[in-house]
Short mmCIF file of C-alpha atoms in Angstrom, two decimals:
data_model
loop_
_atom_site.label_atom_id
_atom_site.label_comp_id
_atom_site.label_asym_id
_atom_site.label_seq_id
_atom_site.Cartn_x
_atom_site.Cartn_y
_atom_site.Cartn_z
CA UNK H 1 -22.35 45.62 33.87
CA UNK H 2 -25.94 44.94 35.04
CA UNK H 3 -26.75 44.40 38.72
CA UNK H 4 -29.36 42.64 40.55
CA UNK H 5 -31.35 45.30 42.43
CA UNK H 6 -33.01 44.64 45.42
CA UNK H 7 -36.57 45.42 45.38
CA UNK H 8 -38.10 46.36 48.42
CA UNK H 9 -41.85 47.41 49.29
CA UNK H 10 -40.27 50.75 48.86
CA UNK H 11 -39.13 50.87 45.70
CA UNK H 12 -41.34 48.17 44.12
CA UNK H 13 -43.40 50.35 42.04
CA UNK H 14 -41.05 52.60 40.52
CA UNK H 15 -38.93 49.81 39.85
CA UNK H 16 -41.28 46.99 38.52
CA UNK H 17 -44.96 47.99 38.14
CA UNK H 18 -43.92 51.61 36.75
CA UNK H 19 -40.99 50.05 34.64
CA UNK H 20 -40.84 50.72 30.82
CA UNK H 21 -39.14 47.28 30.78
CA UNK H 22 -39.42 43.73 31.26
CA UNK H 23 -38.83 42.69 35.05
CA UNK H 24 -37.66 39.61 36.21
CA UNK H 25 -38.34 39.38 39.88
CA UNK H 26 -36.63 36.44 42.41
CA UNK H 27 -38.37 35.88 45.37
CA UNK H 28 -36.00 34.50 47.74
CA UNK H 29 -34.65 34.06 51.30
CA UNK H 30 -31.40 33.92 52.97
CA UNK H 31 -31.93 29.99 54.43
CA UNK H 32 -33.32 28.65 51.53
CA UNK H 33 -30.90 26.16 49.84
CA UNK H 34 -32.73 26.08 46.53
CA UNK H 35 -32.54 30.05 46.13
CA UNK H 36 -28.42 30.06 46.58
CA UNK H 37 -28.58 27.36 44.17
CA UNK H 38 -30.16 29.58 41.72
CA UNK H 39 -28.44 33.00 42.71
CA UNK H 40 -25.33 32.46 40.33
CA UNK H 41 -28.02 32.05 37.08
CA UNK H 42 -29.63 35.25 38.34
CA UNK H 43 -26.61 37.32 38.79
CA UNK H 44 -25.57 36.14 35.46
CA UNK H 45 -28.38 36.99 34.08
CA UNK H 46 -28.12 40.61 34.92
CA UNK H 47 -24.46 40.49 33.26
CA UNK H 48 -25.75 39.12 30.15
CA UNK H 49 -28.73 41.63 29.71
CA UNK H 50 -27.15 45.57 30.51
CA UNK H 51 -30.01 46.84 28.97
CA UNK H 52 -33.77 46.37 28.02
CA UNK H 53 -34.46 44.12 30.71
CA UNK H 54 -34.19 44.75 34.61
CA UNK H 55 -32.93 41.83 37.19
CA UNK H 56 -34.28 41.84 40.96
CA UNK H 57 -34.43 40.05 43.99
CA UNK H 58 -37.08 40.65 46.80
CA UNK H 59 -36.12 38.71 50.09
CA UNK H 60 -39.68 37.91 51.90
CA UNK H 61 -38.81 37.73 54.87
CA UNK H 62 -37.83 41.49 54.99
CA UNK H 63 -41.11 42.04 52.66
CA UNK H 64 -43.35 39.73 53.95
CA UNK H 65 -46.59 42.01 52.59
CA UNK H 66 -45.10 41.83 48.54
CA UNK H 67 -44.55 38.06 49.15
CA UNK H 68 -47.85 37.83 50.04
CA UNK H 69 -49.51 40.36 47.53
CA UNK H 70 -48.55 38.12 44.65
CA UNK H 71 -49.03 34.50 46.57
CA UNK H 72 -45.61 33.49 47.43
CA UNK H 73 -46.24 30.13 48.54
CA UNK H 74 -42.38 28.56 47.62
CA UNK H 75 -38.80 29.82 46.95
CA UNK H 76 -37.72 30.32 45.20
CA UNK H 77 -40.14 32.07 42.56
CA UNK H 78 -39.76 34.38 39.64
CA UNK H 79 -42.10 36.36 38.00
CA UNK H 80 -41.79 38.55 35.56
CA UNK H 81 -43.53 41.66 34.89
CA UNK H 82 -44.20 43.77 32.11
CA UNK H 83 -46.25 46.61 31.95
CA UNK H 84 -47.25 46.28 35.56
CA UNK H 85 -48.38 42.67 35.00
CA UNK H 86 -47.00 39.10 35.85
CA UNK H 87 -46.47 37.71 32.51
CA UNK H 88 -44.46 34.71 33.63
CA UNK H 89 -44.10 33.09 36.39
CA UNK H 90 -41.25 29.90 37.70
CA UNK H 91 -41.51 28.14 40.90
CA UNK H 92 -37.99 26.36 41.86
CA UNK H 93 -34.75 26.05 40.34
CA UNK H 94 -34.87 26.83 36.86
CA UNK H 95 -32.30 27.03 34.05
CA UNK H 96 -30.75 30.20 32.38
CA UNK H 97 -31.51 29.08 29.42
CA UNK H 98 -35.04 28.82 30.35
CA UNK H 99 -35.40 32.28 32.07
CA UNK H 100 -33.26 33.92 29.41
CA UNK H 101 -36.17 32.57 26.67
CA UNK H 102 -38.94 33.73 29.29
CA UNK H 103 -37.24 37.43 28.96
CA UNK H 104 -36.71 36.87 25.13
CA UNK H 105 -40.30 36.75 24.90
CA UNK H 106 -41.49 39.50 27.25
CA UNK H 107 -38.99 42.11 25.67
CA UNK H 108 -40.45 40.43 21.97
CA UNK H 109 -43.87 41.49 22.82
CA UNK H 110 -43.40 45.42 23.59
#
């Protein structure tokens, strides 16, 4: 089974600008109501793809510099990456079903 990695300023660029694979990154925060709300789709997420896509979670207030890089203004947010790049991006509470067609298409365009 897949797990949600967290993605620190440490690892950040070995695990989502250097990845071979699609990236779905969820910018969150301990407090914020809307981003438990959303941590059971993203954990399930992870279960659902084991391979060819990678699930992460950055908390911004422990990496307040990578919330910042990419213009974190709300949680929670998801971007995901491919090649490097933000391909996608999701502010609030989205569906799975939504964020499970947003990695459809990223791992569809290799």
């Amino acid at each position: 089974m897949a797990q949600v990695l967290e993605l620190t300023e440490g690892n950040f660029q070995q695990e989502v600008l250097n990845s071979a694979e699609p990236v779905l990154v969820d910018f969150w925060a301990p407090w914020c109501g809307p981003c438990r709300m959303i941590a059971p789709v993203i954990e399930q997420l992870a279960r659902d793809n084991p391979s060819g896509v990678k699930i992460g979670k950055v908390n911004v207030d422990e990496n307040q510099r990578l919330a910042a890089h990419y213009g974190i203004m709300s949680i929670p947010t998801i971007l995901i990456f491919k090649g490097g790049q933000v391909v996608e991006s999701f502010i609030g509470v989205q569906s799975k079903e939504r964020l499970q067609e947003a990695l459809n298409r990223a791992r569809v365009a290799e």
